[in-house]
Amino acid sequence: MKYIKRFISEIPWNYSWYYSAMSLIERQSEGRQSEEQVRYLQANSRELNSTFGYPNNTIKTSRYSVFNFLPLNLFEQFQRLANAYFLILLFLQLIPQISSLAWYTTVIPLMVVLSITAVKDAIDDMKRHQNDNQVNNRCVLVVMNGRIKEDKWMNIQVGDIIKLKNNQSVTADMLLLSSSEPCGLTYIETAELDGETNLKVKQAISVTSDLEDNLGLLSAFDGKVRCESPNNKLDKFTGILNYKGKNYILDHDKLLLRGCIIRNTDWCYGLVIYTGPDTKLMQNCGKSTFKRTHMDHLLNVLVLWIFLFLGSMCFILAIGHGIWENKRGYYFQDFLPWKEYVSSSVVSAVLIFWSYFIILNTMVPISLYVSVEIIRLGNSYYINWDRKMFCAPKNTPAQARTTTLNEELGQVKYVFSDKTGTLTQNIMIFNKCSINGIFYGGVYDKHGQRVDVSEETEKVDFSYNKLADPKFSFYDKTLVEAVKKGDRWVHLFFLSLSLCHTVMSEEKVEGKLMYQAQSPDEGALVTAARNFGFVFRSRTSETIVVVEMGETKVYQLLAILDFNNVRKRMSVIVRTPEDRVMLFCKGADTVLCRRLHPSCRSLRDVTMEHLDDFAVEGLRTLMVAYRELDNAFYQAWSKKHSEACLSLENREDKMSDVYEEIEKDLMLLGATAIEDKLQDGVPETITTLNKAKIKMWVLTGDKQETAVNIAYACNIFEDEMDGMFIVEGKNDETVRQELRSARVKMKPESLLESDPVNIYLTTKPHMPFRVPEEVPNGNYGLIINGYSLDVNETWSLRFPELYDPGQHNLYFNKKEFVKCLVRGIYSSFVLFFIPMRTVHNSVRSDGKEISDYQSFSLIVQTALLCVVTTQIALDTTYWTVISHIFTWGSLGFYFCILIFLYSDGLCLTFPNVFQFLGVARNTLNLPQMWLIIILSVVLCILPVIGYQFLKPLFWPVNVDKIMDRIHLCTRPPLPPPTRTKLKHTSARRSAYAFSHKQGFGALITSGKTMKDRVFKKNSFPFKK
């Protein structure tokens, strides 16, 4: 705080500014728990700004550094109970009184496990470091002492003024000062922040927009900013700029956020407000947390069970040892003397407990962790190498950014998907329309039958229009013929589309128009009007220039009644060259139908039928209407409109009432249908995943009608659904009540007092509660999954139900663990008693006994590996070179190591360590050895084969039934069905309003979008 006080005392700010800023910021910052309550900075003053200790522009998404990698990674790894157990075991083995094994028998496997995991984690984090370095070392232009200097992003500091060019990413959160566009406008794309590819507009305050690109003025700019502390609210920013003794209010419309991309703007300058970790993008990233998979959690639980079982065994053995030592061993010390530190049988029992704890450490499956880590690493590479997941248009392969979570892909229960850029391409295409009751946009063959549009379909020729957009495509020639014939209603329809909008045009080269629209829907409609001969060419705050069928006309813009989410429509009022006052309106049909003139009733019915047809194809629709106004009526209305605009109280309500007064008795012109292009394969993918039982949620900021329309287009909603619920509550209680009502309809028995949720709500309302998963009595939503079985991808797409076991963890859970435990106990009995009874009292061909401990352990060990290898071979459905190498190669590697460890040279070189010379050679030559292996394999594998055979017959699950269907097929399946036309009823049609955000209306009518210098520079003579 001492720096803040010093800063305030050194800068001559007037007290009225200070107190007003103080109260404003305190209101915005109320409840914030940050140490930095208010941010102060001065432009072009690094020395002063550095006293506040603001961070530089370096970002860090990595988790480790060179110094903290080892301790932090070890801390994370020892959260696994097995690793922690072996660490404790290592310390126990250092105690000679209880150590029954050498310490290196634990250190070596533990080091292997920790090293493999550490290397994997290091590789993941190195990729993050590389990404961070790439971003931090990008270059940006900085204004320094009247010159432009190139510097790296990471060196940018608060208070710097930087220059950005078109298509460049914004370096840091910065206050827009000036730009190449009229009145300091800058167009940005915020796809990295919110997924929206629509262009958004930012505007500099007038006092700084006059700085333009004058480096002298920019270097001399010493404005002082007081603003809120860093936070993660993307749409909130409050501050005050003090410049030349005057104060200017700042809001988020003047702030360019890091992650945005400059579009359609040659250059812009900005004052850096937040840098690096303080930027809103990084504030939303949150802290890196150590994520653990479901398998990790389950393994910890299972290992805990093993610990308890191991402890119980050691306890029982220790008690037995204590009893024996008390009754027998105490009197047998002449032959088996106690150690000097053993004073009684109780002490001996305690020490032997820990000795057994060490000896039986093999019960804890530390090797399982190694296997899991290797499988995860291998799977991540398979994902990266998968050619079918390679995106050719963008030359981008699939990338597993972490190797820790990839097995979770097979256990997904819920999918949360964004709409824009994920389900849709956010590319709007003018597809069809209805004008004066006539349907346009259908494609027919020579027999008059409607056909689908294909690459071979002939497009409409727009060569007669020199200003047409060459990218625009339309296939119905009858509409062009109607335009050329001068159909009055068709001309009025397209004139409405060319006037009723807030699109801004740019014409840097004569005849090449570029439209900048707040909504892609508006851009599509204006482009359609342009191609059909009604070209929106330019505008000012008072005029709109339209080229109508080659003739330039100037319309006087009288008012813009802009769109908002409540009105669901927009209107413009213009004065035509013929001195007629016209109102053009477009919007949702549910809104416009109530405002039509009674004489339009029959036309409305026909148009509504066309809208239903449009909706069947999943198109976004809106109605278009007009009204010719009496001049005296308009003058009276204009006076009311001005009074409402200047009102200080209830301004929005008064303006809405004024709009209602004039937007009535409209004459219907027709309707438009726009296709929001889906990503390739979206409907087919969702239809396939619909059978795999994962709950899917689509997150979108669109209005309700738009969301419903997209859901039908994507096959998320279907006509076969038993119902659709809409939650519109504004508070917790209302939302809770609506959800309860929906639950009652889906599951009527939930009203019973025995319902678990009702019991909880009535008895323990304040405790955390996990709602049990329920199956509704009907079809109310979409479900998806992903997990791999031993079938190829074609069968997987044909039968998505194959992924169901992964979602429910049917292949690895506590029940399966118990089965494996029982099977392991049975196999242990077989692998012990079969060799023991076989070699008991047996001799070799030379008459020597073969039942020594080392030979016996070698026989059991070899039989165990043969059993496991055989089981792996039986469980493998598809054999590849890799599977052959690892399956049979591991067994061969075992025999090679076995012969090496018992070789003559090793035993002679290290006689104190390798004391069993010739054991392997002699044992492998025994016929009893191979008899034991055969008997052990048969007895261990036979029950498993029997169970796998009987299970589908007596306890079948869905997967078993599907596998039977696959096995019965004698030829490969047909490819997945292609997408069919949606046939949802008109009751579910979307009443789509063209934009879900207020447009440029306020900017246009304010006159801030134009400057004389821009018009002189970019204007062209209009040709008739």
mmCIF file of N, CA, C and O in Angstrom, residues 429-465:
data_model
loop_
_atom_site.group_PDB
_atom_site.id
_atom_site.type_symbol
_atom_site.label_atom_id
_atom_site.label_comp_id
_atom_site.label_asym_id
_atom_site.label_seq_id
_atom_site.Cartn_x
_atom_site.Cartn_y
_atom_site.Cartn_z
ATOM 1 N N ILE A 429 -25.786 -20.190 -44.699
ATOM 2 C CA ILE A 429 -26.019 -20.208 -46.146
ATOM 3 C C ILE A 429 -27.490 -19.944 -46.402
ATOM 4 O O ILE A 429 -28.368 -20.598 -45.832
ATOM 5 N N PHE A 430 -27.765 -18.965 -47.278
ATOM 6 C CA PHE A 430 -29.130 -18.687 -47.697
ATOM 7 C C PHE A 430 -29.596 -19.857 -48.551
ATOM 8 O O PHE A 430 -29.119 -20.077 -49.653
ATOM 9 N N ASN A 431 -30.573 -20.619 -48.025
ATOM 10 C CA ASN A 431 -30.928 -21.889 -48.639
ATOM 11 C C ASN A 431 -32.234 -21.828 -49.415
ATOM 12 O O ASN A 431 -32.308 -22.253 -50.558
ATOM 13 N N LYS A 432 -33.267 -21.301 -48.782
ATOM 14 C CA LYS A 432 -34.587 -21.252 -49.402
ATOM 15 C C LYS A 432 -35.308 -20.006 -48.929
ATOM 16 O O LYS A 432 -34.880 -19.334 -47.977
ATOM 17 N N CYS A 433 -36.434 -19.700 -49.570
ATOM 18 C CA CYS A 433 -37.256 -18.574 -49.131
ATOM 19 C C CYS A 433 -38.677 -18.748 -49.645
ATOM 20 O O CYS A 433 -38.941 -19.543 -50.556
ATOM 21 N N SER A 434 -39.576 -18.008 -49.031
ATOM 22 C CA SER A 434 -40.973 -17.951 -49.471
ATOM 23 C C SER A 434 -41.326 -16.486 -49.669
ATOM 24 O O SER A 434 -41.172 -15.680 -48.751
ATOM 25 N N ILE A 435 -41.765 -16.131 -50.885
ATOM 26 C CA ILE A 435 -42.074 -14.735 -51.209
ATOM 27 C C ILE A 435 -43.500 -14.664 -51.753
ATOM 28 O O ILE A 435 -43.828 -15.305 -52.766
ATOM 29 N N ASN A 436 -44.334 -13.921 -51.058
ATOM 30 C CA ASN A 436 -45.732 -13.733 -51.462
ATOM 31 C C ASN A 436 -46.438 -15.070 -51.700
ATOM 32 O O ASN A 436 -47.210 -15.234 -52.642
ATOM 33 N N GLY A 437 -46.131 -16.038 -50.846
ATOM 34 C CA GLY A 437 -46.788 -17.330 -50.922
ATOM 35 C C GLY A 437 -46.180 -18.303 -51.903
ATOM 36 O O GLY A 437 -46.714 -19.408 -52.073
ATOM 37 N N ILE A 438 -45.098 -17.944 -52.562
ATOM 38 C CA ILE A 438 -44.446 -18.823 -53.539
ATOM 39 C C ILE A 438 -43.145 -19.360 -52.942
ATOM 40 O O ILE A 438 -42.343 -18.602 -52.407
ATOM 41 N N PHE A 439 -42.972 -20.653 -53.078
ATOM 42 C CA PHE A 439 -41.791 -21.325 -52.507
ATOM 43 C C PHE A 439 -40.639 -21.268 -53.513
ATOM 44 O O PHE A 439 -40.800 -21.601 -54.689
ATOM 45 N N TYR A 440 -39.468 -20.863 -53.033
ATOM 46 C CA TYR A 440 -38.277 -20.820 -53.877
ATOM 47 C C TYR A 440 -37.145 -21.568 -53.172
ATOM 48 O O TYR A 440 -37.036 -21.549 -51.947
ATOM 49 N N GLY A 441 -36.324 -22.207 -53.974
ATOM 50 C CA GLY A 441 -35.151 -22.878 -53.426
ATOM 51 C C GLY A 441 -35.133 -24.368 -53.661
ATOM 52 O O GLY A 441 -34.107 -25.014 -53.459
ATOM 53 N N GLY A 442 -36.241 -24.936 -54.127
ATOM 54 C CA GLY A 442 -36.266 -26.359 -54.420
ATOM 55 C C GLY A 442 -35.571 -26.661 -55.736
ATOM 56 O O GLY A 442 -35.523 -25.832 -56.647
ATOM 57 N N VAL A 443 -35.049 -27.845 -55.867
ATOM 58 C CA VAL A 443 -34.384 -28.292 -57.089
ATOM 59 C C VAL A 443 -35.164 -29.475 -57.641
ATOM 60 O O VAL A 443 -35.422 -30.446 -56.918
ATOM 61 N N TYR A 444 -35.516 -29.397 -58.950
ATOM 62 C CA TYR A 444 -36.356 -30.421 -59.565
ATOM 63 C C TYR A 444 -35.679 -30.967 -60.820
ATOM 64 O O TYR A 444 -34.901 -30.274 -61.490
ATOM 65 N N ASP A 445 -35.983 -32.243 -61.101
ATOM 66 C CA ASP A 445 -35.452 -32.837 -62.331
ATOM 67 C C ASP A 445 -36.396 -32.545 -63.490
ATOM 68 O O ASP A 445 -37.388 -31.820 -63.342
ATOM 69 N N LYS A 446 -36.089 -33.107 -64.633
ATOM 70 C CA LYS A 446 -36.894 -32.824 -65.837
ATOM 71 C C LYS A 446 -38.306 -33.377 -65.746
ATOM 72 O O LYS A 446 -39.186 -32.982 -66.510
ATOM 73 N N HIS A 447 -38.526 -34.297 -64.801
ATOM 74 C CA HIS A 447 -39.862 -34.860 -64.611
ATOM 75 C C HIS A 447 -40.652 -34.129 -63.541
ATOM 76 O O HIS A 447 -41.755 -34.555 -63.187
ATOM 77 N N GLY A 448 -40.066 -33.082 -62.988
ATOM 78 C CA GLY A 448 -40.761 -32.316 -61.968
ATOM 79 C C GLY A 448 -40.633 -32.878 -60.576
ATOM 80 O O GLY A 448 -41.317 -32.414 -59.652
ATOM 81 N N GLN A 449 -39.754 -33.865 -60.374
ATOM 82 C CA GLN A 449 -39.555 -34.453 -59.056
ATOM 83 C C GLN A 449 -38.424 -33.718 -58.320
ATOM 84 O O GLN A 449 -37.387 -33.415 -58.912
ATOM 85 N N ARG A 450 -38.673 -33.435 -57.022
ATOM 86 C CA ARG A 450 -37.648 -32.725 -56.261
ATOM 87 C C ARG A 450 -36.467 -33.652 -55.997
ATOM 88 O O ARG A 450 -36.648 -34.819 -55.642
ATOM 89 N N VAL A 451 -35.271 -33.116 -56.164
ATOM 90 C CA VAL A 451 -34.044 -33.888 -55.951
ATOM 91 C C VAL A 451 -33.154 -33.123 -54.990
ATOM 92 O O VAL A 451 -33.296 -31.908 -54.803
ATOM 93 N N ASP A 452 -32.239 -33.847 -54.363
ATOM 94 C CA ASP A 452 -31.283 -33.219 -53.451
ATOM 95 C C ASP A 452 -30.165 -32.540 -54.234
ATOM 96 O O ASP A 452 -29.817 -32.942 -55.339
ATOM 97 N N VAL A 453 -29.606 -31.510 -53.613
ATOM 98 C CA VAL A 453 -28.503 -30.792 -54.227
ATOM 99 C C VAL A 453 -27.239 -31.633 -54.128
ATOM 100 O O VAL A 453 -26.936 -32.213 -53.080
ATOM 101 N N SER A 454 -26.515 -31.735 -55.221
ATOM 102 C CA SER A 454 -25.251 -32.465 -55.256
ATOM 103 C C SER A 454 -24.211 -31.621 -55.988
ATOM 104 O O SER A 454 -24.502 -30.519 -56.469
ATOM 105 N N GLU A 455 -23.013 -32.152 -56.093
ATOM 106 C CA GLU A 455 -21.954 -31.420 -56.781
ATOM 107 C C GLU A 455 -22.258 -31.268 -58.261
ATOM 108 O O GLU A 455 -21.766 -30.338 -58.906
ATOM 109 N N GLU A 456 -23.072 -32.180 -58.811
ATOM 110 C CA GLU A 456 -23.409 -32.093 -60.231
ATOM 111 C C GLU A 456 -24.560 -31.136 -60.506
ATOM 112 O O GLU A 456 -24.823 -30.800 -61.669
ATOM 113 N N THR A 457 -25.261 -30.687 -59.468
ATOM 114 C CA THR A 457 -26.396 -29.786 -59.660
ATOM 115 C C THR A 457 -25.924 -28.449 -60.227
ATOM 116 O O THR A 457 -24.961 -27.866 -59.741
ATOM 117 N N GLU A 458 -26.618 -27.992 -61.253
ATOM 118 C CA GLU A 458 -26.229 -26.740 -61.907
ATOM 119 C C GLU A 458 -26.616 -25.543 -61.042
ATOM 120 O O GLU A 458 -27.738 -25.459 -60.538
ATOM 121 N N LYS A 459 -25.676 -24.629 -60.871
ATOM 122 C CA LYS A 459 -25.915 -23.436 -60.062
ATOM 123 C C LYS A 459 -26.523 -22.327 -60.898
ATOM 124 O O LYS A 459 -26.390 -22.302 -62.122
ATOM 125 N N VAL A 460 -27.176 -21.402 -60.196
ATOM 126 C CA VAL A 460 -27.745 -20.229 -60.864
ATOM 127 C C VAL A 460 -26.608 -19.325 -61.333
ATOM 128 O O VAL A 460 -25.619 -19.117 -60.623
ATOM 129 N N ASP A 461 -26.756 -18.781 -62.550
ATOM 130 C CA ASP A 461 -25.742 -17.895 -63.120
ATOM 131 C C ASP A 461 -26.038 -16.451 -62.708
ATOM 132 O O ASP A 461 -27.079 -15.895 -63.070
ATOM 133 N N PHE A 462 -25.112 -15.871 -61.927
ATOM 134 C CA PHE A 462 -25.269 -14.485 -61.481
ATOM 135 C C PHE A 462 -24.351 -13.536 -62.256
ATOM 136 O O PHE A 462 -24.028 -12.451 -61.783
ATOM 137 N N SER A 463 -23.953 -13.921 -63.457
ATOM 138 C CA SER A 463 -23.013 -13.090 -64.217
ATOM 139 C C SER A 463 -23.604 -11.754 -64.616
ATOM 140 O O SER A 463 -22.873 -10.811 -64.912
ATOM 141 N N TYR A 464 -24.938 -11.663 -64.611
ATOM 142 C CA TYR A 464 -25.563 -10.390 -64.968
ATOM 143 C C TYR A 464 -25.320 -9.316 -63.903
ATOM 144 O O TYR A 464 -25.506 -8.120 -64.159
ATOM 145 N N ASN A 465 -24.906 -9.730 -62.729
ATOM 146 C CA ASN A 465 -24.677 -8.808 -61.609
ATOM 147 C C ASN A 465 -23.175 -8.714 -61.350
ATOM 148 O O ASN A 465 -22.560 -9.644 -60.842
#
